[in-house]
Amino acid sequence: MAEHVELRQVPLLGELGEDELRSIRPHLKMNEFASGTSVIRQHEAASHFHIIVSGTLKVYVRQETRAHIATLEAGQFFGEMSCLTGGAASATVETDGPVVTVSMPREGLLQLMDKSAKFRRHMIEAMVRRIASSNDRILEEHARSAVIVRQLAEERQTRYGRLAGEGRFMRRLRGEITALAGGDQPLCIVGEQGTGKTHAAWEIHAQSERSEHPVFVMSGADFRAEEWELKARTAQGGTLILKDADALPAGQLRRLAQTPSDARLILTARQPVDLPLTRIEMAPLRERKEDIPALVRAFIAEAGFEEPDGLISQEALNLVTNFPFLGGNIRELKQVVHEALIRSGGQTIRIPHLRFGSVRQPGTRPKVALALGSGAARGAAHVGVIKVLEQAGIPIDMITGTSVGAFIGALYAGGQPTSAFEEVLPTVRWRQLVRPALSGGGLVDNHPMVRFVEKYIGPADFKDLRIPFAAVASNAVDGEAHILNAGKVSHAICASTAIPGVMRPVRLGNHLLLDGAVAHPVPVALARSMGADIVIAVDVRVPDSMKKAPSSFVGAILNTIDIMSKRMIQDEMQLADFVLNPEFGTSAMSFKESAICIQAGEKAARESLAAIARRLEELDSRKEIRP
């Protein structure tokens, strides 16, 4: 109550005379506010003028989001303009911790200004000081407003829906987001392009107590210190998201993370940054296939269709689910679905409506990829195909391979000429590539493959190869495809060629891997995902018409893999421009018959050579590469 206030200790009031103080005492009210209380609300009239006795208040302006524009402390006052004029307050004043004020209504404020020349002069001087500094404040607030308006426009363009998917990864991610939303510590979200890193950052902000405050996004790729400082000031109480943080020098990133701020900092990066931050790992789409159907339905619904479940055939969904999406993950999937809806005329999406890969830049020639399939020693036919393409001047811009296709493809990408294959392959014996297994998981261990591969291309990394190359293995636990395109090439070839049930699984990093034929017998989708405009697939499996009852345990295993992958390969082959099927007069389980297989590959390539050249010429004359 006012009679218990030591008025002489209250700023402004302590300067009044006894008569002046006595006359306004009936109008005074002591107020105690808990933290987070809105004393004055924007767009509402303020009934009282407040003098701050103790504590701190923050001033916010709300449009579609809330921005902090000022801080008020003991000795300052607020609410005078709205109290005097009866107009709506231009901002919200909210307590930041416990606050004590002394307030008076309009009647008391007018009486005090009328009776006390000293108080009136003090108020006028305070207003003059505000006016004198108004240019600076207006410029600052205008700059902040510009930032807010621009950010709101970005928000409208990038509204994030719910995080679709109910697979293991998504369940874990939702749990991490909920846990991290309750904290204030800086964190880093790491993953490939398009895996949803910024979406996860926004979701953490949305679930936190900061959700009523601004969230600002900035990219490390075009970082500007002035813009960052402005956003940091404007986002007080909210969240700052720094995308592509790994594009900044480590020292600069460390300084940003250590700069005091009321805003929470969330970094996103493709590679882990050198800072001791809590980290979220975003799995690429190819490692969370169970979420793809839900994402497809979400994108169809986003396009305005009320019943998305019936708008994609199972065959088309299977193909989409098994596509690697190396170029953009979720973002690329969304583009594929929306474009397919246009081609289907809003009817059911089928395989012919799907287009994968990127659009070729104007002025560049089409890129040609070889997708070399599995097939044990029959893979020598890949050499014959390469030989004919070389002789005809058909460029080979990238290679993908599975099992023996990975073996041949890696050696060729590493610089081995076809003449070397023709000389060496007939002399290769299985004992050079495998050894008896000393423990369970397989009859043999194919680790000697490392020494064999490195004999010809050395301990090369994928980035060292003269032709871009990627191999396919399969996860030994769930059979899902695992793309190998980084690290030691020789170790990747071991993994891609480890026949299930015959050879021990190969451990690479945290993954236990086997022959890629289980997942992608002929890796056409991988070639398309790497950016190929023309994909030449080479399928060296034994045709059904030539198959006989297997005469050995290894033959039985390989025959089982063929049967398992038959339907999968039929769907994936629809992504190839050309499918070459060398005709063998033998099942070719031994490399001794390599010469026959190479000749079969040459014959198949020559039969398609004219069509391949025409296709290359046709695409070379177009700006748009999508078939």
XYZ file of C-alpha atoms in Angstrom:
627
model
C 0.000 0.000 0.000
C 1.099 3.596 -0.651
C 1.250 4.513 3.043
C 3.914 1.821 3.582
C 6.110 3.041 0.711
C 9.214 4.987 1.635
C 8.335 7.616 -0.939
C 11.519 9.566 -0.393
C 13.431 6.556 -1.753
C 11.303 6.318 -4.885
C 12.973 7.887 -7.949
C 11.232 11.085 -9.116
C 8.978 11.194 -6.024
C 11.897 11.712 -3.702
C 12.493 15.114 -5.275
C 9.003 16.440 -4.406
C 8.167 18.801 -1.544
C 6.086 17.647 1.427
C 2.930 19.437 0.221
C 3.295 18.040 -3.289
C 3.886 14.550 -1.960
C 0.948 14.772 0.444
C -1.420 15.898 -2.335
C -0.763 12.919 -4.608
C -0.431 10.279 -1.878
C -4.035 9.081 -2.348
C -3.299 8.326 -5.985
C -0.167 6.240 -5.369
C -0.164 2.455 -5.419
C 2.635 0.061 -4.650
C 2.827 -2.925 -7.028
C 4.752 -6.188 -6.709
C 4.937 -8.223 -9.922
C 6.186 -11.794 -10.374
C 8.595 -12.630 -13.183
C 6.975 -12.884 -16.614
C 4.071 -10.547 -15.826
C 2.905 -8.223 -18.606
C 2.442 -4.884 -16.817
C 1.417 -3.105 -20.015
C 0.219 -4.910 -23.160
C 0.718 -3.747 -26.707
C -2.469 -2.457 -28.394
C -4.179 -1.981 -24.998
C -4.550 1.334 -23.114
C -2.354 1.731 -20.024
C -4.440 2.905 -17.041
C -1.403 3.761 -14.876
C 1.946 5.491 -15.123
C 4.712 3.399 -13.444
C 7.962 4.329 -11.739
C 10.333 1.385 -11.287
C 11.482 0.974 -7.689
C 13.432 -2.262 -8.167
C 13.893 -4.996 -10.740
C 14.140 -5.109 -14.529
C 11.519 -5.052 -17.272
C 11.845 -5.768 -20.989
C 9.965 -3.969 -23.736
C 8.698 -6.065 -26.673
C 6.987 -5.259 -29.942
C 4.834 -8.036 -31.440
C 3.836 -8.394 -35.067
C 3.718 -12.029 -36.223
C 6.570 -12.671 -33.835
C 7.907 -10.867 -30.783
C 11.038 -8.672 -30.795
C 12.845 -7.251 -27.783
C 13.528 -3.516 -28.259
C 14.514 -2.126 -24.825
C 15.297 -2.896 -21.174
C 14.013 -0.754 -18.258
C 15.620 -0.629 -14.807
C 15.100 1.023 -11.386
C 14.638 4.788 -11.647
C 13.049 4.694 -15.094
C 9.352 5.117 -15.820
C 6.931 3.859 -18.450
C 3.321 4.078 -19.577
C 3.140 7.895 -19.430
C 2.008 8.496 -23.022
C -0.763 5.888 -23.034
C -1.849 6.928 -19.525
C -2.051 10.621 -20.485
C -3.707 10.213 -23.896
C -5.811 7.113 -23.285
C -4.401 5.637 -26.492
C -3.190 2.075 -27.011
C 0.326 1.179 -25.842
C 2.813 0.715 -28.657
C 4.692 -2.101 -26.897
C 4.407 -4.755 -24.214
C 6.337 -4.185 -20.962
C 7.085 -7.464 -19.189
C 8.906 -8.191 -15.934
C 12.236 -10.007 -16.134
C 12.308 -11.290 -12.568
C 10.481 -9.828 -9.531
C 9.675 -6.142 -9.945
C 8.349 -3.419 -7.637
C 6.796 -0.232 -9.021
C 4.868 2.720 -7.717
C 2.018 3.681 -10.035
C -0.585 6.382 -10.367
C -3.610 6.811 -12.664
C -4.065 9.618 -15.187
C -5.757 11.821 -12.589
C -2.760 11.634 -10.239
C -0.240 12.134 -13.049
C -2.064 15.284 -14.275
C -2.353 16.626 -10.723
C 1.324 16.080 -10.023
C 2.394 17.754 -13.262
C 0.091 20.682 -12.450
C 1.250 21.167 -8.849
C 4.967 20.436 -9.155
C 7.001 22.549 -11.523
C 10.047 20.447 -10.648
C 8.309 17.161 -11.566
C 6.849 18.763 -14.691
C 10.324 19.976 -15.677
C 11.782 16.531 -14.952
C 9.187 14.865 -17.179
C 9.731 17.427 -19.944
C 13.537 17.005 -19.757
C 13.161 13.235 -19.899
C 10.942 13.507 -22.955
C 13.381 15.965 -24.558
C 16.221 13.513 -23.978
C 14.143 10.790 -25.608
C 13.344 13.031 -28.551
C 17.010 14.066 -28.845
C 18.013 10.425 -29.122
C 15.011 9.475 -31.226
C 16.919 9.503 -34.533
C 19.286 6.838 -33.278
C 16.448 4.813 -31.787
C 14.328 5.167 -34.914
C 17.211 3.980 -37.091
C 17.853 1.066 -34.772
C 14.190 0.104 -34.556
C 13.796 0.518 -38.306
C 16.759 -1.794 -38.890
C 15.307 -4.288 -36.444
C 11.910 -4.036 -38.108
C 13.510 -4.640 -41.501
C 15.177 -7.755 -40.135
C 11.881 -8.950 -38.652
C 9.928 -8.278 -41.844
C 12.518 -10.108 -43.937
C 12.577 -13.010 -41.512
C 8.771 -13.236 -41.503
C 8.834 -13.406 -45.291
C 11.346 -16.252 -45.038
C 9.107 -17.981 -42.486
C 6.119 -17.791 -44.804
C 8.162 -19.331 -47.613
C 9.602 -22.115 -45.474
C 6.761 -23.087 -43.171
C 7.640 -26.444 -41.727
C 4.956 -29.025 -41.184
C 5.158 -31.902 -38.772
C 8.198 -34.157 -38.871
C 6.788 -37.008 -40.971
C 7.718 -40.621 -40.401
C 7.378 -43.220 -37.679
C 10.556 -45.232 -38.203
C 13.292 -45.797 -35.638
C 15.218 -42.692 -36.627
C 12.199 -40.393 -36.427
C 11.151 -41.772 -33.039
C 14.644 -41.153 -31.697
C 14.799 -37.676 -33.253
C 11.482 -36.612 -31.731
C 12.726 -37.713 -28.322
C 15.958 -35.735 -28.734
C 14.068 -32.628 -29.853
C 11.726 -32.763 -26.866
C 14.634 -33.189 -24.448
C 16.737 -30.412 -26.003
C 13.798 -27.990 -26.228
C 13.857 -27.794 -22.450
C 17.422 -26.475 -22.315
C 19.346 -23.382 -23.338
C 22.713 -24.858 -24.282
C 24.095 -24.269 -27.807
C 23.933 -27.346 -30.032
C 24.886 -28.551 -33.500
C 22.732 -30.553 -35.928
C 24.869 -32.524 -38.404
C 23.836 -34.233 -41.641
C 23.939 -34.266 -45.420
C 22.255 -31.622 -47.538
C 18.473 -31.805 -47.344
C 18.203 -34.146 -44.356
C 16.004 -31.702 -42.415
C 18.594 -30.065 -40.157
C 16.956 -26.617 -40.171
C 13.517 -28.181 -39.742
C 14.756 -29.929 -36.591
C 16.246 -26.646 -35.311
C 12.924 -24.833 -35.840
C 11.101 -27.661 -34.078
C 13.389 -27.339 -31.047
C 12.585 -23.609 -30.954
C 8.839 -24.232 -31.412
C 8.691 -26.679 -28.490
C 10.714 -24.447 -26.159
C 9.707 -21.590 -23.887
C 11.367 -19.317 -26.460
C 8.678 -20.002 -29.067
C 7.020 -16.618 -28.473
C 10.280 -14.864 -29.346
C 11.902 -14.455 -32.777
C 13.886 -17.177 -34.498
C 16.402 -15.907 -37.047
C 18.305 -17.931 -39.635
C 21.627 -17.017 -41.206
C 24.027 -18.961 -43.430
C 27.723 -19.395 -42.777
C 28.241 -19.577 -46.537
C 27.518 -15.829 -46.932
C 28.130 -14.691 -43.361
C 28.152 -10.949 -42.581
C 29.162 -9.882 -39.075
C 26.978 -6.740 -39.092
C 23.852 -8.679 -40.003
C 24.660 -11.305 -37.389
C 25.038 -8.692 -34.639
C 21.742 -7.066 -35.600
C 19.905 -10.392 -35.623
C 21.497 -11.366 -32.300
C 20.191 -8.172 -30.673
C 16.764 -8.508 -32.238
C 16.431 -12.197 -31.318
C 16.948 -11.702 -27.574
C 14.975 -14.353 -25.778
C 14.575 -16.298 -29.032
C 16.782 -18.521 -31.170
C 19.590 -17.957 -33.683
C 20.065 -20.686 -36.288
C 23.403 -20.603 -38.123
C 23.174 -22.854 -41.193
C 26.300 -24.227 -42.916
C 28.332 -23.467 -39.802
C 31.185 -25.625 -41.100
C 31.726 -23.027 -43.859
C 33.124 -20.611 -41.253
C 36.713 -20.708 -39.930
C 36.957 -22.580 -36.624
C 38.184 -19.491 -34.762
C 35.312 -17.314 -35.915
C 32.796 -20.030 -35.103
C 34.262 -20.383 -31.625
C 33.952 -16.630 -31.019
C 30.306 -16.624 -32.110
C 29.500 -19.537 -29.812
C 31.208 -17.855 -26.858
C 29.670 -14.396 -27.352
C 27.165 -13.699 -24.529
C 23.599 -13.493 -25.822
C 20.057 -13.954 -24.565
C 19.304 -15.914 -27.747
C 19.909 -19.648 -28.003
C 22.399 -20.705 -30.675
C 21.727 -23.722 -32.909
C 24.266 -24.615 -35.599
C 23.660 -26.859 -38.601
C 26.533 -28.389 -40.576
C 27.344 -31.169 -43.012
C 30.406 -32.156 -40.984
C 30.891 -32.007 -37.191
C 32.360 -28.673 -36.037
C 35.338 -28.399 -33.693
C 33.326 -27.188 -30.697
C 32.243 -29.042 -27.532
C 28.527 -28.876 -28.350
C 25.619 -31.266 -27.912
C 25.112 -32.919 -31.312
C 22.162 -34.350 -33.223
C 22.954 -36.660 -36.149
C 20.480 -36.475 -39.053
C 20.460 -39.748 -40.998
C 20.345 -39.547 -44.803
C 17.103 -40.654 -46.412
C 18.635 -43.853 -47.794
C 19.296 -44.994 -44.196
C 15.740 -44.316 -43.003
C 13.679 -45.855 -45.798
C 10.841 -46.712 -43.434
C 10.023 -42.976 -43.283
C 9.828 -42.435 -47.053
C 6.185 -43.591 -47.556
C 5.031 -41.143 -44.854
C 7.045 -38.336 -46.456
C 5.583 -39.123 -49.885
C 2.047 -38.960 -48.476
C 2.866 -35.693 -46.702
C 4.165 -34.116 -49.935
C 1.079 -35.272 -51.870
C -1.177 -33.784 -49.172
C 0.887 -30.585 -49.217
C 0.160 -30.318 -52.948
C -3.555 -30.108 -52.126
C -4.768 -33.716 -52.431
C -7.029 -34.871 -49.606
C -6.493 -38.641 -50.026
C -2.760 -39.116 -50.649
C -2.695 -42.863 -49.927
C -4.211 -43.799 -53.292
C -2.177 -41.412 -55.440
C 0.981 -43.506 -55.890
C 1.220 -47.088 -57.079
C 3.078 -49.629 -54.985
C 5.620 -50.156 -57.772
C 6.362 -46.433 -57.965
C 6.573 -46.205 -54.172
C 9.019 -49.131 -54.113
C 11.239 -47.371 -56.639
C 11.123 -44.079 -54.736
C 11.871 -45.868 -51.458
C 14.980 -47.534 -52.891
C 16.387 -44.430 -54.607
C 19.563 -43.112 -52.858
C 18.755 -39.349 -53.112
C 22.444 -38.388 -52.888
C 21.765 -34.942 -54.292
C 19.261 -33.589 -51.799
C 17.593 -36.191 -49.562
C 14.158 -34.949 -48.364
C 14.278 -31.834 -50.536
C 15.002 -33.954 -53.612
C 12.246 -36.422 -52.715
C 9.754 -33.562 -52.454
C 10.698 -32.313 -55.919
C 10.372 -35.810 -57.414
C 6.889 -36.268 -55.896
C 5.565 -32.848 -56.925
C 6.883 -33.210 -60.494
C 5.367 -36.704 -60.727
C 1.971 -35.304 -59.685
C 2.174 -32.809 -62.539
C 3.054 -35.532 -65.062
C 0.271 -37.773 -63.787
C -2.277 -34.979 -64.081
C -3.218 -35.446 -60.453
C -3.969 -39.132 -61.029
C -2.117 -42.109 -59.554
C 1.676 -41.723 -59.833
C 3.216 -44.642 -61.704
C 6.828 -45.427 -62.558
C 6.774 -43.601 -65.965
C 5.816 -40.388 -64.109
C 8.975 -40.448 -61.979
C 12.077 -38.462 -62.917
C 15.185 -38.611 -60.785
C 18.467 -36.748 -60.816
C 19.465 -33.179 -61.549
C 18.930 -30.814 -64.468
C 21.991 -30.344 -66.643
C 23.443 -26.851 -66.731
C 23.153 -25.096 -70.115
C 26.302 -25.336 -72.193
C 27.493 -28.607 -70.654
C 27.423 -31.977 -72.369
C 25.402 -34.911 -71.023
C 27.141 -37.059 -68.409
C 27.323 -40.786 -69.076
C 27.389 -43.356 -66.277
C 28.066 -47.067 -66.274
C 26.101 -49.151 -63.754
C 27.990 -52.441 -63.464
C 26.065 -55.319 -61.924
C 26.823 -58.353 -59.795
C 27.459 -61.781 -61.292
C 30.664 -63.366 -59.967
C 33.279 -64.160 -62.666
C 30.801 -63.212 -65.425
C 31.643 -59.631 -64.442
C 34.570 -59.831 -66.838
C 31.940 -58.863 -69.448
C 32.056 -55.338 -67.975
C 35.562 -55.022 -69.410
C 34.270 -55.789 -72.905
C 31.583 -53.097 -72.594
C 34.129 -50.504 -71.419
C 36.504 -51.448 -74.226
C 33.878 -50.854 -76.953
C 32.693 -47.549 -75.440
C 36.302 -46.317 -75.297
C 36.935 -47.267 -78.919
C 33.755 -45.442 -79.998
C 34.661 -42.294 -78.079
C 31.663 -42.568 -75.739
C 32.660 -40.731 -72.530
C 32.469 -42.512 -69.189
C 31.918 -39.765 -66.626
C 31.027 -41.891 -63.604
C 30.769 -45.524 -62.589
C 28.680 -47.374 -60.047
C 29.200 -50.992 -59.203
C 27.854 -53.866 -57.147
C 29.931 -56.906 -56.187
C 32.080 -57.872 -59.190
C 30.843 -54.698 -60.882
C 32.357 -52.712 -58.011
C 35.602 -54.693 -58.364
C 35.933 -53.982 -62.118
C 34.611 -50.423 -61.802
C 37.000 -49.434 -59.027
C 40.080 -50.723 -60.842
C 39.072 -48.964 -64.069
C 38.221 -45.720 -62.241
C 41.610 -45.991 -60.560
C 43.411 -45.937 -63.902
C 43.743 -49.563 -65.042
C 43.427 -49.922 -68.855
C 41.207 -52.569 -70.419
C 44.309 -54.292 -71.801
C 45.479 -54.950 -68.228
C 42.140 -56.595 -67.399
C 42.355 -58.789 -70.487
C 45.799 -59.913 -69.395
C 45.236 -60.370 -65.659
C 41.637 -61.595 -65.222
C 42.144 -65.045 -66.824
C 44.956 -65.675 -64.318
C 42.952 -64.723 -61.233
C 42.122 -67.555 -58.838
C 39.727 -67.389 -55.891
C 42.559 -68.250 -53.492
C 44.081 -64.859 -54.333
C 40.911 -63.112 -53.165
C 39.776 -65.171 -50.144
C 41.192 -67.242 -47.290
C 39.613 -69.725 -44.871
C 37.641 -67.975 -42.144
C 39.052 -68.390 -38.648
C 35.732 -67.672 -36.955
C 31.999 -67.786 -37.688
C 29.949 -65.714 -40.105
C 31.217 -67.345 -43.299
C 33.323 -70.109 -44.803
C 35.975 -67.697 -46.062
C 37.283 -64.212 -45.381
C 37.795 -61.945 -48.413
C 40.272 -59.570 -46.753
C 42.990 -60.616 -49.274
C 40.890 -58.589 -51.763
C 42.366 -55.458 -50.154
C 45.906 -56.468 -51.101
C 44.815 -57.489 -54.608
C 43.048 -54.178 -55.339
C 45.863 -52.074 -53.862
C 48.394 -53.938 -55.983
C 46.895 -52.135 -58.991
C 45.581 -48.789 -57.686
C 47.396 -48.435 -54.377
C 45.701 -47.441 -51.077
C 43.533 -44.933 -52.948
C 40.610 -43.033 -51.448
C 37.461 -42.514 -53.514
C 38.400 -38.848 -53.958
C 41.696 -39.919 -55.602
C 40.073 -41.871 -58.464
C 40.267 -40.369 -61.953
C 36.574 -41.169 -62.587
C 33.899 -40.578 -59.921
C 32.929 -43.976 -58.538
C 30.570 -45.414 -55.911
C 29.914 -48.974 -54.801
C 26.943 -50.674 -53.158
C 27.065 -53.019 -50.186
C 24.206 -54.212 -47.994
C 23.773 -54.013 -44.252
C 24.330 -57.437 -42.723
C 21.648 -56.771 -40.083
C 18.658 -55.594 -42.132
C 19.736 -56.057 -45.778
C 19.336 -52.349 -46.597
C 21.617 -50.766 -49.183
C 24.762 -49.017 -47.977
C 26.419 -46.583 -50.380
C 30.227 -46.604 -50.383
C 31.704 -43.390 -51.807
C 34.270 -42.247 -49.244
C 37.327 -43.735 -47.572
C 39.609 -46.505 -48.826
C 38.445 -47.982 -52.121
C 39.966 -51.394 -51.423
C 38.015 -51.801 -48.176
C 34.802 -50.789 -49.931
C 35.350 -53.446 -52.603
C 35.785 -56.053 -49.855
C 32.394 -55.115 -48.452
C 30.596 -55.013 -51.792
C 31.883 -58.470 -52.812
C 31.326 -60.370 -49.534
C 28.855 -63.072 -50.651
C 26.313 -63.786 -47.847
C 26.664 -67.205 -46.245
C 29.985 -67.768 -47.993
C 32.169 -64.871 -46.884
C 32.384 -63.191 -43.493
C 30.713 -59.756 -43.247
C 33.112 -56.810 -43.512
C 33.134 -54.162 -40.817
C 33.514 -50.565 -42.013
C 33.142 -47.968 -39.278
C 29.980 -48.810 -37.347
C 28.536 -50.936 -40.153
C 28.710 -54.671 -40.783
C 28.418 -55.134 -44.557
C 27.860 -57.816 -47.195
C 27.544 -58.150 -50.972
C 25.493 -55.303 -52.482
C 23.612 -57.683 -54.797
C 21.077 -58.209 -52.014
C 20.029 -54.540 -52.257
C 20.951 -53.211 -55.742
C 22.109 -55.993 -58.129
C 22.656 -53.380 -60.879
C 23.051 -49.925 -59.247
C 21.179 -47.815 -61.794
C 19.467 -45.626 -59.180
C 22.838 -44.796 -57.641
C 24.174 -43.664 -61.025
C 21.102 -41.496 -61.588
C 21.440 -40.046 -58.105
C 25.083 -39.118 -58.786
C 23.881 -36.857 -61.592
C 24.077 -39.051 -64.692
C 22.145 -37.898 -67.760
C 22.578 -41.233 -69.545
C 22.854 -44.510 -67.623
C 24.163 -47.633 -69.341
C 23.342 -50.637 -67.165
C 25.242 -53.887 -67.595
C 23.395 -56.923 -66.235
C 25.621 -60.020 -66.224
C 23.314 -62.352 -64.312
C 22.560 -65.737 -65.871
C 19.262 -65.569 -67.808
C 16.473 -67.793 -66.484
C 16.563 -69.817 -69.709
C 20.188 -70.856 -69.027
C 19.856 -71.609 -65.337
C 20.476 -75.149 -64.184
C 20.283 -76.801 -60.802
C 23.265 -75.477 -58.819
C 26.094 -77.984 -58.581
C 27.825 -76.408 -55.584
C 27.062 -74.656 -52.310
C 28.367 -71.323 -53.655
C 26.255 -71.733 -56.793
C 23.176 -72.322 -54.646
C 23.847 -69.136 -52.660
C 24.315 -67.058 -55.816
C 21.157 -68.537 -57.347
C 19.211 -67.598 -54.179
C 20.476 -64.005 -54.381
C 19.357 -63.843 -58.023
C 15.862 -65.028 -57.112
C 15.577 -62.559 -54.208
C 16.617 -59.596 -56.330
C 14.651 -60.405 -59.479
C 11.656 -58.124 -58.818
C 13.837 -55.353 -57.449
C 16.068 -55.296 -60.512
C 13.063 -55.145 -62.866
C 11.828 -51.941 -61.211
C 15.262 -50.320 -61.052
C 16.115 -51.106 -64.676
C 13.350 -48.721 -65.734
C 15.644 -45.885 -64.656
C 18.329 -46.936 -67.148
C 18.576 -45.508 -70.656
C 20.209 -48.706 -71.947
C 20.361 -52.195 -70.449
C 23.056 -54.461 -71.843
C 22.587 -58.202 -71.298
C 25.713 -60.042 -72.482
C 24.873 -63.556 -73.681
C 27.072 -66.220 -72.137
C 27.541 -69.727 -73.342
C 28.546 -70.687 -69.820
C 27.633 -69.880 -66.209
C 31.262 -68.746 -65.805
C 31.961 -69.427 -62.138
C 35.702 -69.247 -62.790
C 37.846 -66.326 -63.959
C 39.550 -68.788 -66.339
C 36.668 -68.075 -68.728
C 37.183 -64.303 -68.605
C 38.090 -64.057 -72.305
C 34.701 -65.520 -73.289
C 32.918 -63.126 -70.942
C 34.835 -60.101 -72.232
C 33.837 -61.011 -75.801
C 30.191 -61.305 -74.692
C 30.405 -57.796 -73.214
C 31.933 -56.423 -76.434
C 29.148 -57.938 -78.536
C 26.389 -56.532 -76.312
C 27.951 -53.054 -76.370
C 28.377 -53.012 -80.170
C 24.720 -53.923 -80.658
C 23.658 -50.871 -78.646
C 26.447 -48.511 -79.734
C 24.506 -46.668 -82.467
C 21.526 -46.090 -80.147
C 23.804 -44.839 -77.362
C 25.490 -42.380 -79.742
C 22.110 -41.099 -80.979
C 20.891 -40.605 -77.417
C 24.047 -38.718 -76.508
C 23.688 -36.464 -79.549
C 19.992 -35.897 -78.841
C 20.558 -34.857 -75.221
C 23.554 -32.742 -76.184
C 21.238 -30.592 -78.315
C 18.822 -29.993 -75.402
C 19.004 -27.661 -72.425
C 16.844 -29.900 -70.256
C 18.179 -33.376 -69.568
C 15.128 -35.044 -68.081
C 13.959 -37.778 -70.507
